[in-house]
Amino acid sequence: MQHNVKYTLIPTGWGFFGLAAIGDRIYRTALPNEEPDAVADILLKDLTHAQHKPNLLRPLQMEIVNYFEGVQVDFAKYKLFLAGKNKFTRDVLKACRNIEYGRTATYADIASEAGSPQAARAVGRAMAANNLPLIVPCHRVVGADGGLGGFSAGGGISTKKKMLSLEGSTIAAIESMP
């Protein structure tokens, strides 16, 4: 099913960030990369028709730029396009959005908040499929042992570490990683 997707690439201090939306709902994001074409490839994957709109959700764009400059930002006020995701995934993404800037939660914490306390591994799978990184702050989800766990968004675990450091998170895993 093809939707009326609009997108833009936002220059930030970390490179270009990709943002796609359907109406006023965020459809997909791509974390910064120095190469705008690489960001566009991730953002527009599987989309046959998407219209470039430089001023797309302009207030959100300004907050994204601020985030990568180290300003505390809360993206929870922005609406998400979650059609096609199952209830568990929607519940996990919503629970993840409740993790405050500079804080972390474990996969088990998210599973409990999503109403499935025994589903920590399934939370990991839902986070791995998160197509809204930063807006749904999956980088704030860590292992019960304090380890960073995984990160499937652009840049992998080093980006997760960098984002947590930017937010002032003090989990031991950040301090111990090169």
PDB file of C-alpha atoms in Angstrom:
ATOM      1  CA  MET A   1       0.000   0.000   0.000  1.00  0.00           C
ATOM      2  CA  GLN A   2       1.551   3.284  -1.093  1.00  0.00           C
ATOM      3  CA  HIS A   3       1.006   6.309   1.110  1.00  0.00           C
ATOM      4  CA  ASN A   4       1.522  10.002   0.425  1.00  0.00           C
ATOM      5  CA  VAL A   5       5.025  10.119   1.919  1.00  0.00           C
ATOM      6  CA  LYS A   6       6.927  13.374   2.082  1.00  0.00           C
ATOM      7  CA  TYR A   7      10.553  13.565   3.183  1.00  0.00           C
ATOM      8  CA  THR A   8      13.469  15.842   3.854  1.00  0.00           C
ATOM      9  CA  LEU A   9      17.138  15.601   4.740  1.00  0.00           C
ATOM     10  CA  ILE A  10      18.151  17.821   7.633  1.00  0.00           C
ATOM     11  CA  PRO A  11      21.733  19.035   8.045  1.00  0.00           C
ATOM     12  CA  THR A  12      22.860  18.562  11.661  1.00  0.00           C
ATOM     13  CA  GLY A  13      26.169  18.771  13.454  1.00  0.00           C
ATOM     14  CA  TRP A  14      26.459  14.992  13.024  1.00  0.00           C
ATOM     15  CA  GLY A  15      25.624  14.868   9.313  1.00  0.00           C
ATOM     16  CA  PHE A  16      22.335  14.640   7.427  1.00  0.00           C
ATOM     17  CA  PHE A  17      19.298  13.268   9.286  1.00  0.00           C
ATOM     18  CA  GLY A  18      16.416  11.779   7.301  1.00  0.00           C
ATOM     19  CA  LEU A  19      12.788  12.478   8.105  1.00  0.00           C
ATOM     20  CA  ALA A  20       9.726  11.092   6.308  1.00  0.00           C
ATOM     21  CA  ALA A  21       6.102  11.715   7.205  1.00  0.00           C
ATOM     22  CA  ILE A  22       2.573  11.011   6.120  1.00  0.00           C
ATOM     23  CA  GLY A  23       0.550  14.098   6.904  1.00  0.00           C
ATOM     24  CA  ASP A  24       1.546  15.186  10.412  1.00  0.00           C
ATOM     25  CA  ARG A  25       2.685  11.686  11.446  1.00  0.00           C
ATOM     26  CA  ILE A  26       6.322  10.633  11.387  1.00  0.00           C
ATOM     27  CA  TYR A  27       6.671   7.635   9.101  1.00  0.00           C
ATOM     28  CA  ARG A  28      10.400   6.902   9.128  1.00  0.00           C
ATOM     29  CA  THR A  29      13.702   8.433  10.231  1.00  0.00           C
ATOM     30  CA  ALA A  30      17.349   7.799   9.455  1.00  0.00           C
ATOM     31  CA  LEU A  31      20.172   8.763  11.789  1.00  0.00           C
ATOM     32  CA  PRO A  32      22.822  11.202  10.560  1.00  0.00           C
ATOM     33  CA  ASN A  33      25.455  10.359   8.018  1.00  0.00           C
ATOM     34  CA  GLU A  34      27.896  12.665   6.246  1.00  0.00           C
ATOM     35  CA  GLU A  35      26.606  11.359   2.908  1.00  0.00           C
ATOM     36  CA  PRO A  36      23.088  12.588   2.144  1.00  0.00           C
ATOM     37  CA  ASP A  37      22.635   9.855  -0.485  1.00  0.00           C
ATOM     38  CA  ALA A  38      23.276   7.176   2.152  1.00  0.00           C
ATOM     39  CA  VAL A  39      20.612   8.720   4.396  1.00  0.00           C
ATOM     40  CA  ALA A  40      18.162   8.982   1.483  1.00  0.00           C
ATOM     41  CA  ASP A  41      18.751   5.306   0.623  1.00  0.00           C
ATOM     42  CA  ILE A  42      17.781   4.242   4.156  1.00  0.00           C
ATOM     43  CA  LEU A  43      14.901   6.676   4.414  1.00  0.00           C
ATOM     44  CA  LEU A  44      13.348   5.893   1.040  1.00  0.00           C
ATOM     45  CA  LYS A  45      13.955   2.134   0.994  1.00  0.00           C
ATOM     46  CA  ASP A  46      10.963   0.346  -0.557  1.00  0.00           C
ATOM     47  CA  LEU A  47       9.174   3.629  -1.333  1.00  0.00           C
ATOM     48  CA  THR A  48       8.330   4.088  -4.983  1.00  0.00           C
ATOM     49  CA  HIS A  49       6.809   7.539  -4.627  1.00  0.00           C
ATOM     50  CA  ALA A  50       7.984  10.033  -2.053  1.00  0.00           C
ATOM     51  CA  GLN A  51       7.947  13.759  -2.494  1.00  0.00           C
ATOM     52  CA  HIS A  52      10.806  15.917  -1.249  1.00  0.00           C
ATOM     53  CA  LYS A  53       9.469  18.692   0.973  1.00  0.00           C
ATOM     54  CA  PRO A  54      12.243  20.826   2.537  1.00  0.00           C
ATOM     55  CA  ASN A  55       9.968  22.436   5.153  1.00  0.00           C
ATOM     56  CA  LEU A  56       8.376  19.170   6.280  1.00  0.00           C
ATOM     57  CA  LEU A  57       7.395  19.397   9.968  1.00  0.00           C
ATOM     58  CA  ARG A  58       9.668  22.427  10.389  1.00  0.00           C
ATOM     59  CA  PRO A  59       9.364  22.671  14.220  1.00  0.00           C
ATOM     60  CA  LEU A  60      10.461  19.031  14.466  1.00  0.00           C
ATOM     61  CA  GLN A  61      13.405  19.704  12.146  1.00  0.00           C
ATOM     62  CA  MET A  62      14.588  22.478  14.450  1.00  0.00           C
ATOM     63  CA  GLU A  63      14.349  20.172  17.471  1.00  0.00           C
ATOM     64  CA  ILE A  64      16.326  17.448  15.670  1.00  0.00           C
ATOM     65  CA  VAL A  65      19.104  19.946  14.925  1.00  0.00           C
ATOM     66  CA  ASN A  66      19.044  21.053  18.571  1.00  0.00           C
ATOM     67  CA  TYR A  67      19.270  17.446  19.779  1.00  0.00           C
ATOM     68  CA  PHE A  68      22.495  16.855  17.877  1.00  0.00           C
ATOM     69  CA  GLU A  69      23.886  20.062  19.404  1.00  0.00           C
ATOM     70  CA  GLY A  70      23.342  18.606  22.884  1.00  0.00           C
ATOM     71  CA  VAL A  71      20.067  20.343  23.741  1.00  0.00           C
ATOM     72  CA  GLN A  72      17.596  18.293  25.774  1.00  0.00           C
ATOM     73  CA  VAL A  73      14.651  17.572  23.497  1.00  0.00           C
ATOM     74  CA  ASP A  74      11.467  15.547  24.020  1.00  0.00           C
ATOM     75  CA  PHE A  75      10.035  14.135  20.804  1.00  0.00           C
ATOM     76  CA  ALA A  76       7.054  12.427  22.489  1.00  0.00           C
ATOM     77  CA  LYS A  77       4.655  15.203  21.439  1.00  0.00           C
ATOM     78  CA  TYR A  78       5.009  14.286  17.767  1.00  0.00           C
ATOM     79  CA  LYS A  79       2.582  11.781  16.252  1.00  0.00           C
ATOM     80  CA  LEU A  80       3.817   8.534  14.721  1.00  0.00           C
ATOM     81  CA  PHE A  81       2.538   6.584  11.737  1.00  0.00           C
ATOM     82  CA  LEU A  82       2.373   3.030  13.124  1.00  0.00           C
ATOM     83  CA  ALA A  83      -0.080   1.423  10.704  1.00  0.00           C
ATOM     84  CA  GLY A  84       0.954  -2.095   9.815  1.00  0.00           C
ATOM     85  CA  LYS A  85       2.739  -2.777  13.106  1.00  0.00           C
ATOM     86  CA  ASN A  86       1.307  -5.398  15.434  1.00  0.00           C
ATOM     87  CA  LYS A  87      -0.046  -4.466  18.862  1.00  0.00           C
ATOM     88  CA  PHE A  88       3.009  -5.703  20.767  1.00  0.00           C
ATOM     89  CA  THR A  89       5.374  -3.651  18.586  1.00  0.00           C
ATOM     90  CA  ARG A  90       3.177  -0.556  18.944  1.00  0.00           C
ATOM     91  CA  ASP A  91       3.121  -1.041  22.725  1.00  0.00           C
ATOM     92  CA  VAL A  92       6.920  -1.457  22.817  1.00  0.00           C
ATOM     93  CA  LEU A  93       7.492   1.662  20.722  1.00  0.00           C
ATOM     94  CA  LYS A  94       5.117   3.655  22.937  1.00  0.00           C
ATOM     95  CA  ALA A  95       6.851   2.394  26.097  1.00  0.00           C
ATOM     96  CA  CYS A  96      10.226   3.297  24.642  1.00  0.00           C
ATOM     97  CA  ARG A  97       9.031   6.851  23.984  1.00  0.00           C
ATOM     98  CA  ASN A  98       8.496   7.233  27.744  1.00  0.00           C
ATOM     99  CA  ILE A  99      12.230   6.922  28.468  1.00  0.00           C
ATOM    100  CA  GLU A 100      13.357  10.415  29.356  1.00  0.00           C
ATOM    101  CA  TYR A 101      16.377  12.191  27.890  1.00  0.00           C
ATOM    102  CA  GLY A 102      19.541  11.120  29.719  1.00  0.00           C
ATOM    103  CA  ARG A 103      17.901   8.011  31.168  1.00  0.00           C
ATOM    104  CA  THR A 104      17.934   4.380  30.132  1.00  0.00           C
ATOM    105  CA  ALA A 105      15.611   1.413  30.592  1.00  0.00           C
ATOM    106  CA  THR A 106      16.255  -2.285  30.198  1.00  0.00           C
ATOM    107  CA  TYR A 107      14.613  -4.538  27.652  1.00  0.00           C
ATOM    108  CA  ALA A 108      12.770  -6.137  30.615  1.00  0.00           C
ATOM    109  CA  ASP A 109      11.545  -2.705  31.788  1.00  0.00           C
ATOM    110  CA  ILE A 110      10.093  -2.031  28.349  1.00  0.00           C
ATOM    111  CA  ALA A 111       8.526  -5.500  28.215  1.00  0.00           C
ATOM    112  CA  SER A 112       6.798  -4.856  31.546  1.00  0.00           C
ATOM    113  CA  GLU A 113       5.579  -1.421  30.514  1.00  0.00           C
ATOM    114  CA  ALA A 114       4.267  -2.887  27.261  1.00  0.00           C
ATOM    115  CA  GLY A 115       2.238  -5.417  29.263  1.00  0.00           C
ATOM    116  CA  SER A 116       4.375  -8.486  28.483  1.00  0.00           C
ATOM    117  CA  PRO A 117       6.868  -8.822  31.360  1.00  0.00           C
ATOM    118  CA  GLN A 118       8.369 -12.076  30.057  1.00  0.00           C
ATOM    119  CA  ALA A 119       9.041 -10.727  26.561  1.00  0.00           C
ATOM    120  CA  ALA A 120      12.424  -8.972  26.944  1.00  0.00           C
ATOM    121  CA  ARG A 121      13.871 -10.797  23.907  1.00  0.00           C
ATOM    122  CA  ALA A 122      10.855  -9.866  21.818  1.00  0.00           C
ATOM    123  CA  VAL A 123      11.424  -6.245  22.853  1.00  0.00           C
ATOM    124  CA  GLY A 124      14.927  -6.562  21.405  1.00  0.00           C
ATOM    125  CA  ARG A 125      13.471  -7.767  18.115  1.00  0.00           C
ATOM    126  CA  ALA A 126      10.944  -4.909  18.065  1.00  0.00           C
ATOM    127  CA  MET A 127      13.734  -2.404  18.748  1.00  0.00           C
ATOM    128  CA  ALA A 128      15.826  -3.912  15.942  1.00  0.00           C
ATOM    129  CA  ALA A 129      12.939  -3.203  13.555  1.00  0.00           C
ATOM    130  CA  ASN A 130      12.402   0.365  14.810  1.00  0.00           C
ATOM    131  CA  ASN A 131      12.223   2.553  11.702  1.00  0.00           C
ATOM    132  CA  LEU A 132      11.944   5.719  13.811  1.00  0.00           C
ATOM    133  CA  PRO A 133      15.325   5.990  15.559  1.00  0.00           C
ATOM    134  CA  LEU A 134      15.756   9.066  17.759  1.00  0.00           C
ATOM    135  CA  ILE A 135      12.012   9.854  17.664  1.00  0.00           C
ATOM    136  CA  VAL A 136      11.461   6.462  19.299  1.00  0.00           C
ATOM    137  CA  PRO A 137      14.628   6.485  21.419  1.00  0.00           C
ATOM    138  CA  CYS A 138      15.629   2.841  21.166  1.00  0.00           C
ATOM    139  CA  HIS A 139      19.217   3.942  21.870  1.00  0.00           C
ATOM    140  CA  ARG A 140      18.097   4.347  25.498  1.00  0.00           C
ATOM    141  CA  VAL A 141      17.256   0.642  25.858  1.00  0.00           C
ATOM    142  CA  VAL A 142      20.081  -1.360  27.457  1.00  0.00           C
ATOM    143  CA  GLY A 143      20.699  -4.832  28.806  1.00  0.00           C
ATOM    144  CA  ALA A 144      19.863  -5.849  32.371  1.00  0.00           C
ATOM    145  CA  ASP A 145      23.599  -6.251  32.986  1.00  0.00           C
ATOM    146  CA  GLY A 146      24.213  -2.604  32.070  1.00  0.00           C
ATOM    147  CA  GLY A 147      25.608  -3.542  28.663  1.00  0.00           C
ATOM    148  CA  LEU A 148      24.577  -1.533  25.666  1.00  0.00           C
ATOM    149  CA  GLY A 149      22.862  -4.461  23.952  1.00  0.00           C
ATOM    150  CA  GLY A 150      22.390  -4.069  20.212  1.00  0.00           C
ATOM    151  CA  PHE A 151      21.680  -1.177  17.882  1.00  0.00           C
ATOM    152  CA  SER A 152      20.580  -1.739  14.310  1.00  0.00           C
ATOM    153  CA  ALA A 153      20.254   1.932  13.341  1.00  0.00           C
ATOM    154  CA  GLY A 154      22.907   3.700  11.283  1.00  0.00           C
ATOM    155  CA  GLY A 155      26.366   3.582  12.822  1.00  0.00           C
ATOM    156  CA  GLY A 156      25.564   0.622  15.049  1.00  0.00           C
ATOM    157  CA  ILE A 157      26.636   0.400  18.665  1.00  0.00           C
ATOM    158  CA  SER A 158      29.157   3.245  18.357  1.00  0.00           C
ATOM    159  CA  THR A 159      26.299   5.606  17.435  1.00  0.00           C
ATOM    160  CA  LYS A 160      24.240   4.318  20.369  1.00  0.00           C
ATOM    161  CA  LYS A 161      27.158   5.015  22.691  1.00  0.00           C
ATOM    162  CA  LYS A 162      27.670   8.484  21.204  1.00  0.00           C
ATOM    163  CA  MET A 163      23.965   9.355  21.569  1.00  0.00           C
ATOM    164  CA  LEU A 164      23.858   8.176  25.187  1.00  0.00           C
ATOM    165  CA  SER A 165      27.022  10.164  25.924  1.00  0.00           C
ATOM    166  CA  LEU A 166      25.493  13.258  24.292  1.00  0.00           C
ATOM    167  CA  GLU A 167      22.517  12.911  26.622  1.00  0.00           C
ATOM    168  CA  GLY A 168      24.763  12.638  29.670  1.00  0.00           C
ATOM    169  CA  SER A 169      23.831   9.050  30.452  1.00  0.00           C
ATOM    170  CA  THR A 170      26.185   7.518  33.011  1.00  0.00           C
ATOM    171  CA  ILE A 171      25.675   3.823  32.492  1.00  0.00           C
ATOM    172  CA  ALA A 172      28.853   1.833  33.090  1.00  0.00           C
ATOM    173  CA  ALA A 173      28.827   0.365  29.573  1.00  0.00           C
ATOM    174  CA  ILE A 174      29.483   3.766  28.020  1.00  0.00           C
ATOM    175  CA  GLU A 175      32.480   4.396  30.232  1.00  0.00           C
ATOM    176  CA  SER A 176      34.036   1.009  29.515  1.00  0.00           C
ATOM    177  CA  MET A 177      33.706   1.024  25.732  1.00  0.00           C
ATOM    178  CA  PRO A 178      36.421   2.456  23.492  1.00  0.00           C
TER     179      PRO A 178
END
